Amino acid sequence: MEIIQAVRGTRDILPQEVRLWQQVEASAREILGRANYQEIRTPILELTELFARSIGSATDVVGKEMYSFSTRGEQEVSLRPENTAGVVRAYIQHGLQMAGDVQRLWYCGPMFRYERPQAGRQRQFHQLGVELLGSRDPRADAEVIALAWDLLQAVGAENLSLRLNSLGDPQDRRAYRQALVDYLTPLREKLDPDSQERLTRNPLRILDSKDPRTREIAEGAPKLPDYLSPESRAFFEQVQDHLQRLDIPYQLDPYLVRGLDYYTHTAFEIVSPDLGSQSTVCGGGRYDGLVEELGGPSTPAVGWAIGMERLVLLLQKKQGEIPPALVEVYVISRGAKAEAQSLRIAQALRQAGFCTELDLSGSAFGKQFKRASRSGATWAVTLGDAEAVAGEVQLKHLPTGQQQTLLQADLVKYLASHSRQGYGVPR
RNA sequence: GCGGGCGUAGCCAAGCGGUUAAGGCAGAGGAUUGUGGAUCCUCCAUUCGUGGGUUCGAGUCCCAUCGUCCGCCCCA
């Protein structure tokens, strides 16, 4: 019989790894919660047009990486390749701009892009992101960046650097794009094939090329910062001032161009040299035009997304595995009557807040004790025929080997007063 | 989408054309049929991702396919 395996580019996150994910999610909840960001959950499925209009139909993400299909009602839908579009759609649809001038939102969930899988790049991957809607204050940019930075520090990611750039407003960008095309067109033949292709599709990307000859040409190209309007430049400087006041180190990178069409002004990435070719852990920026573009009121906004798989990869490299939660009580039973009582006892312990494992094997006491030891439990509760008849249990403190007989009715109370963990605190 | 590396048990692996596929970890059973992490013994791949081909003979060579990894593209 042929084994069915997970779809290419998707993978299972097994319990051991899930613990790391939960740790990251818990930190995010805490750090973002303290800044009064509210979690939002939007559908994984959206109308294809939403992404075409927001991300840009000329981008690779929309052009060739989307999981798109028609539903029976003949709607064209896609699995979301990122979540800013969905959050903005929800913002507009529910009139969240009415609920306060600023909305601070965060999310975490699966995204889908049909790409060639690689380490740190799956077809189904997960992003944790924030969106701050309704402010054009440069403190908003800095706040959002600071939160990403704090979160990454809090979970223990190391060796990160923040790269920062400004794309200016749409006019600035258009002017720069033209200047760049004017500069590059005569040199077209000297560019690598990919970059020649990009010259018409996405010229700004050429600056980021890894081809050495193209890089050399890019060196002499007009620089984007020179094309920023005085207002754009002043705004960017304020963002930087705030980052400096927060002691967040950054490097200006005039070649940093975010791929999605909606970005304006601030663009940033947090990268790690430990991730190989997929080095971006977090990417984001300002997108002042997007809400309006999607039919909402003109609303400035900033946000970012962290690639969960990449972050987890980084943390795994550094700290290895997280030990599982410890079993506190291990319930051993043998014989029909004892086995019949064992589950009730285990449930009572659980209801009292003890992490309790019930041995289901029915094998010899010796074997069950062996498993009890291996489970890391502090206590073994043993129930054989004799105890079952008498309404008792043997309670053994595994670290010391001391054992005593207790009435079943007294077990929970006894453990509650002799165990440091968890009485009356259901977990 | 393009170029390249790799696929032997749940995990880490040896094997590099010649009868029976090392070893370790994990797991199961026993020594110990009511008491534990130590020790000892036994078991645990009719088969080397899958399908073809070459050969007297293939885990070993070739082709295809699937998966994975690295680079490009793109991006978190």
XYZ file of C-alpha atoms (C1' of nucleotides) in Angstrom:
503
model
C 0.000 0.000 0.000
C 1.477 3.290 -1.018
C 1.915 5.776 1.777
C 0.331 9.156 1.247
C 2.675 11.906 2.257
C 2.212 15.579 2.969
C 1.809 17.759 -0.113
C 5.080 19.117 -1.469
C 6.104 22.269 0.304
C 3.886 21.592 3.308
C 5.010 19.891 6.457
C 3.924 18.640 9.819
C 5.006 20.478 12.916
C 5.453 17.724 15.452
C 4.811 18.178 19.184
C 8.424 18.737 20.054
C 8.694 21.603 17.597
C 5.255 22.934 18.453
C 6.549 23.789 21.911
C 8.944 26.286 20.345
C 6.163 27.783 18.270
C 4.047 28.174 21.361
C 6.876 29.926 23.105
C 7.169 32.435 20.278
C 3.420 32.910 20.164
C 3.265 33.451 23.901
C 5.978 36.111 23.710
C 4.164 37.793 20.867
C 0.912 37.799 22.742
C 2.578 39.377 25.722
C 4.735 41.940 23.962
C 2.115 43.008 21.451
C -0.592 42.894 24.079
C 1.354 45.308 26.244
C 1.408 47.730 23.344
C -2.336 47.256 23.074
C -2.342 45.414 19.772
C -5.451 43.284 19.295
C -5.418 39.948 17.595
C -7.420 39.649 14.405
C -8.256 36.456 12.537
C -9.211 36.746 8.924
C -10.032 34.046 6.364
C -7.327 32.082 4.628
C -9.366 32.369 1.463
C -10.002 35.720 -0.185
C -11.132 36.928 -3.581
C -8.205 36.828 -5.969
C -8.863 40.411 -6.896
C -7.984 41.536 -3.378
C -4.434 40.359 -3.833
C -4.145 41.538 -7.403
C -5.163 45.019 -6.351
C -3.076 45.226 -3.206
C 0.113 43.313 -3.784
C 0.229 44.194 -7.445
C -0.564 41.967 -10.384
C 2.914 42.390 -11.821
C 4.625 40.896 -8.780
C 5.767 37.295 -8.724
C 3.697 36.690 -5.633
C 0.489 37.402 -7.501
C 1.643 36.617 -11.018
C 2.883 33.103 -10.506
C 2.856 32.048 -6.892
C -0.790 32.095 -5.868
C -3.001 29.128 -5.209
C -5.992 30.351 -7.154
C -9.139 28.550 -8.162
C -12.825 29.044 -8.895
C -15.445 28.107 -6.382
C -18.718 26.525 -7.444
C -20.365 29.907 -7.380
C -17.727 30.914 -9.934
C -15.915 33.264 -7.650
C -12.212 33.565 -8.290
C -10.510 32.973 -4.954
C -6.965 32.446 -3.709
C -5.290 31.151 -0.610
C -3.763 34.217 0.965
C -0.062 34.692 0.094
C 0.296 37.265 2.877
C -2.103 38.885 5.282
C -1.861 42.650 5.004
C -4.422 42.644 2.235
C -6.844 40.560 4.264
C -6.470 42.688 7.379
C -6.999 45.869 5.389
C -10.039 44.328 3.740
C -11.492 43.500 7.142
C -10.638 46.979 8.384
C -12.589 48.552 5.567
C -15.440 46.070 5.569
C -16.166 46.569 9.262
C -15.550 50.266 9.321
C -12.832 49.897 11.913
C -11.670 53.424 11.201
C -14.839 54.474 13.032
C -13.844 52.563 16.115
C -10.972 54.871 16.886
C -8.494 56.885 14.924
C -5.805 54.256 15.254
C -6.170 50.505 15.001
C -3.371 48.294 16.249
C -3.790 44.731 15.044
C -1.764 41.556 14.975
C -2.273 38.125 13.478
C -0.591 34.789 13.101
C -1.460 32.101 10.629
C -0.709 30.116 7.502
C 0.063 31.712 4.141
C 0.471 29.997 0.786
C 2.789 30.597 -2.116
C 3.466 28.174 -4.899
C 7.245 28.304 -4.977
C 10.130 25.902 -5.139
C 10.551 24.721 -1.542
C 13.832 25.344 0.188
C 14.953 25.532 3.780
C 13.062 28.468 5.260
C 10.686 28.546 2.340
C 7.603 26.364 2.193
C 4.480 26.529 0.110
C 2.457 26.683 3.258
C 4.263 28.857 5.761
C 3.269 30.970 8.717
C 3.532 34.632 9.378
C 3.096 36.557 12.551
C 2.427 40.169 11.751
C 1.223 43.517 12.982
C -0.588 46.337 11.248
C -0.913 49.822 12.677
C -3.595 51.654 10.753
C -4.526 55.299 10.909
C -1.330 57.129 11.766
C 1.182 58.952 9.633
C 3.301 59.846 12.652
C 6.905 58.621 12.306
C 6.591 57.279 15.830
C 4.214 54.706 14.388
C 6.958 53.377 12.119
C 9.409 53.323 14.987
C 6.933 51.700 17.355
C 6.213 48.923 14.964
C 9.894 48.308 14.291
C 10.656 48.399 17.992
C 8.017 45.774 18.658
C 9.495 43.457 16.060
C 12.936 44.028 17.510
C 11.790 43.446 21.084
C 9.917 40.323 20.146
C 12.897 38.841 18.356
C 15.157 39.676 21.280
C 12.671 38.262 23.762
C 12.514 34.881 22.109
C 16.289 34.767 21.970
C 17.069 35.313 18.304
C 20.640 36.488 17.921
C 22.866 37.963 15.297
C 20.118 39.995 13.687
C 20.488 43.198 11.787
C 17.901 45.744 10.829
C 18.139 47.201 7.354
C 16.247 50.358 6.670
C 15.334 52.403 3.654
C 12.765 54.854 2.447
C 10.941 54.433 -0.819
C 9.426 57.891 -0.568
C 5.941 58.670 -1.692
C 4.575 57.415 -5.015
C 5.792 60.492 -6.867
C 9.318 60.103 -5.522
C 9.304 56.500 -6.427
C 8.049 57.115 -9.924
C 10.691 59.756 -10.545
C 13.405 57.511 -9.250
C 12.207 54.583 -11.241
C 12.381 56.649 -14.391
C 15.877 57.847 -13.585
C 16.981 54.312 -12.954
C 15.531 53.012 -16.204
C 17.170 55.893 -18.072
C 20.494 54.978 -16.534
C 20.225 51.236 -17.057
C 18.716 51.036 -20.494
C 21.952 51.851 -22.369
C 23.723 49.249 -20.220
C 21.067 46.635 -20.776
C 23.319 44.166 -22.580
C 25.741 44.088 -19.686
C 23.154 43.068 -17.146
C 22.544 39.460 -16.209
C 19.532 37.920 -17.969
C 17.301 38.106 -14.918
C 17.998 41.774 -14.509
C 17.378 42.506 -18.179
C 13.980 41.001 -17.648
C 13.454 43.104 -14.526
C 14.275 46.299 -16.338
C 10.730 46.509 -17.600
C 8.937 44.619 -14.872
C 10.560 45.791 -11.644
C 13.682 47.879 -12.198
C 14.218 48.710 -8.518
C 14.913 45.060 -7.884
C 17.976 45.181 -10.101
C 19.771 47.073 -7.365
C 19.404 44.052 -5.145
C 20.869 41.622 -7.685
C 23.435 39.080 -6.588
C 25.152 38.982 -9.938
C 28.596 40.612 -9.534
C 28.596 42.463 -12.842
C 25.117 43.762 -12.272
C 26.148 44.874 -8.829
C 28.986 46.844 -10.292
C 26.638 48.587 -12.676
C 24.233 49.218 -9.818
C 26.981 50.985 -7.905
C 26.976 53.768 -10.457
C 23.207 54.018 -10.640
C 21.259 56.968 -9.304
C 20.555 56.569 -5.611
C 17.036 56.444 -4.352
C 17.644 58.749 -1.364
C 18.581 61.518 -3.795
C 15.108 61.391 -5.262
C 13.170 61.772 -2.053
C 11.163 64.942 -1.697
C 12.097 67.179 1.244
C 8.988 65.980 3.056
C 9.780 62.338 2.504
C 13.338 62.896 3.619
C 12.270 64.729 6.749
C 9.873 61.945 7.597
C 12.534 59.307 7.154
C 14.909 61.247 9.345
C 12.359 61.407 12.104
C 11.851 57.671 11.959
C 15.595 57.258 12.320
C 15.741 59.703 15.212
C 13.194 57.656 17.060
C 15.059 54.443 16.431
C 18.188 56.043 17.769
C 16.399 57.165 20.872
C 15.288 53.585 21.357
C 18.853 52.340 20.907
C 17.785 50.115 18.094
C 20.731 49.651 15.761
C 20.047 49.797 12.054
C 21.872 50.054 8.770
C 20.690 52.226 5.974
C 20.400 50.240 2.800
C 19.528 52.272 -0.259
C 19.185 49.052 -2.248
C 16.513 47.636 -0.006
C 13.353 47.421 -2.054
C 10.352 45.603 -0.742
C 8.712 43.478 -3.362
C 5.092 44.308 -2.893
C 3.623 47.262 -4.700
C 1.875 48.815 -1.750
C 4.921 49.937 0.186
C 5.687 53.643 0.550
C 8.208 55.546 2.660
C 9.698 53.342 5.350
C 10.805 49.889 4.256
C 12.748 47.545 6.474
C 13.963 44.024 6.900
C 15.440 42.145 9.798
C 17.908 39.599 8.499
C 20.053 36.854 9.927
C 23.259 35.504 8.395
C 22.400 32.091 9.852
C 19.549 31.353 7.489
C 21.349 30.856 4.188
C 19.692 32.281 1.187
C 16.324 32.924 2.845
C 17.772 35.375 5.295
C 14.844 37.678 5.977
C 13.174 36.933 9.291
C 10.967 39.973 9.325
C 9.948 42.379 6.587
C 7.673 45.330 6.545
C 7.093 48.963 5.951
C 4.625 51.733 5.448
C 1.735 51.465 3.020
C -0.109 54.737 3.051
C -2.020 54.175 -0.172
C -3.329 50.688 0.307
C -6.497 51.279 2.282
C -7.698 53.816 -0.235
C -6.646 51.614 -3.120
C -8.925 48.921 -1.727
C -11.864 51.286 -1.531
C -11.545 52.532 2.030
C -10.989 56.016 3.360
C -7.526 57.418 2.850
C -5.651 55.847 5.742
C -1.928 55.707 6.403
C -0.555 52.464 7.828
C 2.595 50.555 8.769
C 3.189 46.903 9.456
C 5.459 43.919 9.259
C 5.420 40.162 9.149
C 7.750 37.650 10.711
C 8.333 34.332 8.967
C 7.625 31.848 11.728
C 9.442 28.934 10.113
C 12.545 31.038 9.665
C 12.453 32.311 13.193
C 11.922 28.825 14.581
C 14.808 27.572 12.436
C 17.014 30.200 14.000
C 15.926 29.355 17.518
C 16.356 25.633 16.948
C 19.905 26.179 15.789
C 20.652 28.102 18.911
C 18.841 26.421 21.731
C 17.937 23.003 20.457
C 14.932 21.330 22.002
C 12.574 22.476 24.660
C 11.832 19.760 27.183
C 8.213 18.681 27.376
C 6.034 19.610 30.321
C 6.776 17.261 33.162
C 4.396 14.543 34.149
C 3.815 14.850 37.879
C 1.891 11.705 38.664
C 2.057 8.356 36.889
C -0.791 5.946 37.543
C 0.047 2.250 37.511
C -2.568 -0.444 37.697
C -2.798 -4.166 37.202
C -5.744 -6.523 37.454
C -9.317 -6.050 36.333
C -10.612 -4.351 39.439
C -7.643 -2.031 39.801
C -7.739 -1.084 36.137
C -11.407 -0.308 36.488
C -10.651 2.187 39.253
C -7.503 3.663 37.743
C -9.066 6.046 35.272
C -11.311 7.565 37.921
C -8.282 8.200 40.100
C -6.334 9.702 37.235
C -9.228 11.992 36.380
C -9.525 13.133 39.983
C -5.826 14.017 39.989
C -6.158 15.894 36.725
C -9.163 17.788 37.960
C -7.123 18.784 40.980
C -4.485 20.252 38.667
C -1.857 17.506 38.499
C -0.375 16.501 35.170
C -1.204 12.826 35.313
C -0.398 9.985 32.943
C -2.304 6.733 33.107
C -0.422 3.611 32.056
C -2.680 1.689 29.700
C -0.409 -1.252 29.005
C -1.604 -3.739 31.631
C 1.954 -5.065 31.693
C 3.946 -6.177 34.738
C 4.421 -3.725 37.567
C 8.135 -3.618 36.873
C 7.530 -2.473 33.315
C 5.060 0.143 34.378
C 7.454 1.492 36.983
C 10.139 1.677 34.355
C 7.881 3.852 32.254
C 6.966 5.917 35.267
C 10.623 6.677 35.822
C 11.202 7.548 32.231
C 8.218 9.866 32.173
C 9.962 12.039 34.731
C 7.027 11.815 37.128
C 7.563 12.696 40.762
C 4.901 10.341 42.040
C 3.741 6.872 41.118
C 0.282 5.870 42.211
C 0.001 2.089 42.205
C -3.165 0.127 42.249
C -3.285 -3.677 42.369
C -6.000 -6.094 43.349
C -5.293 -5.720 47.076
C -5.558 -1.931 46.958
C -8.597 -2.026 44.738
C -10.475 -4.157 47.217
C -9.400 -2.031 50.167
C -10.075 1.267 48.440
C -6.425 2.208 48.822
C -3.447 3.095 46.638
C 0.289 2.864 47.048
C 1.871 6.262 46.616
C 5.558 6.231 45.824
C 7.779 9.287 45.765
C 10.050 8.333 42.910
C 13.117 10.475 43.675
C 13.452 8.963 47.162
C 11.778 5.624 46.621
C 9.606 6.064 49.695
C 6.227 4.461 49.471
C 3.156 4.560 51.622
C -0.392 3.330 51.614
C -3.187 5.862 51.365
C -6.922 5.702 51.115
C -8.009 6.582 47.599
C -10.207 9.250 49.123
C -7.179 10.937 50.691
C -4.862 10.848 47.671
C -5.618 14.233 46.173
C -5.506 15.980 49.507
C -2.230 14.339 50.416
C -0.553 15.253 47.131
C -1.872 18.771 47.362
C -0.054 19.313 50.610
C 3.099 17.441 49.646
C 3.599 18.553 46.080
C 4.902 21.918 45.133
C 3.019 21.940 41.921
C -0.403 22.836 40.953
C -3.082 22.101 43.508
C -6.311 23.857 42.767
C -4.893 25.506 39.700
C -6.331 23.631 36.766
C -4.050 24.033 33.810
C 10.457 28.318 -13.547
C 16.272 27.256 -14.071
C 21.072 24.760 -12.279
C 23.312 21.228 -8.796
C 23.755 17.622 -4.326
C 21.310 13.809 -1.568
C 17.267 9.748 -0.364
C 19.545 2.602 3.593
C 14.466 1.138 10.169
C 10.993 6.070 14.228
C 16.187 8.767 14.538
C 21.772 8.817 13.460
C 24.146 5.961 10.076
C 28.150 1.760 7.590
C 28.076 -0.425 2.946
C 31.131 2.214 -3.140
C 28.955 -4.525 -8.654
C 29.412 -10.614 -5.927
C 26.399 -15.639 -1.320
C 22.824 -14.040 4.812
C 22.010 -5.497 4.331
C 27.323 -3.390 9.940
C 26.763 -0.482 14.289
C 24.477 3.098 17.678
C 19.994 5.505 19.790
C 14.887 4.747 20.533
C 11.261 0.639 21.056
C 9.422 -4.546 22.549
C 10.140 -9.126 25.455
C 12.945 -11.668 29.223
C 16.626 -12.354 33.549
C 13.033 -9.910 37.863
C 4.686 -13.392 36.825
C 3.556 -6.585 43.019
C 7.806 -2.116 42.264
C 11.984 2.147 38.672
C 16.368 5.135 35.159
C 22.121 0.337 36.057
C 23.606 -4.554 33.935
C 22.970 -8.860 30.818
C 20.223 -11.783 26.995
C 16.751 -11.891 22.849
C 13.817 -9.463 19.129
C 13.228 -5.191 15.846
C 14.873 -3.495 7.040
C 12.752 -10.857 2.586
C 14.949 -5.016 1.571
C 17.859 0.061 0.515
C 12.044 6.679 -1.639
C 9.217 4.663 -6.126
C 9.101 2.581 -11.205
C 11.787 0.912 -15.217
C 16.615 -0.536 -17.475
C 21.935 -2.468 -17.802
C 24.247 -7.024 -15.845
C 25.155 -14.031 -14.818
C 24.536 -10.769 -10.413
C 22.471 -3.818 -8.163
C 21.578 -0.527 -1.997
C 25.785 0.096 -5.179
C 25.739 1.703 -12.541
C 21.879 4.226 -16.105
C 16.974 6.573 -16.984
C 12.486 8.385 -15.175
C 9.603 9.886 -11.092
C 8.636 11.622 -6.119
C 10.725 13.923 -1.902
C 14.441 16.820 0.350
C 18.670 20.091 0.556
C 21.915 24.078 -1.794
C 22.184 28.154 -5.333
C 19.223 31.457 -8.801
C 14.436 33.799 -9.065
C 11.144 35.607 -5.361
C 10.004 36.600 -0.448
C 8.575 36.118 5.520
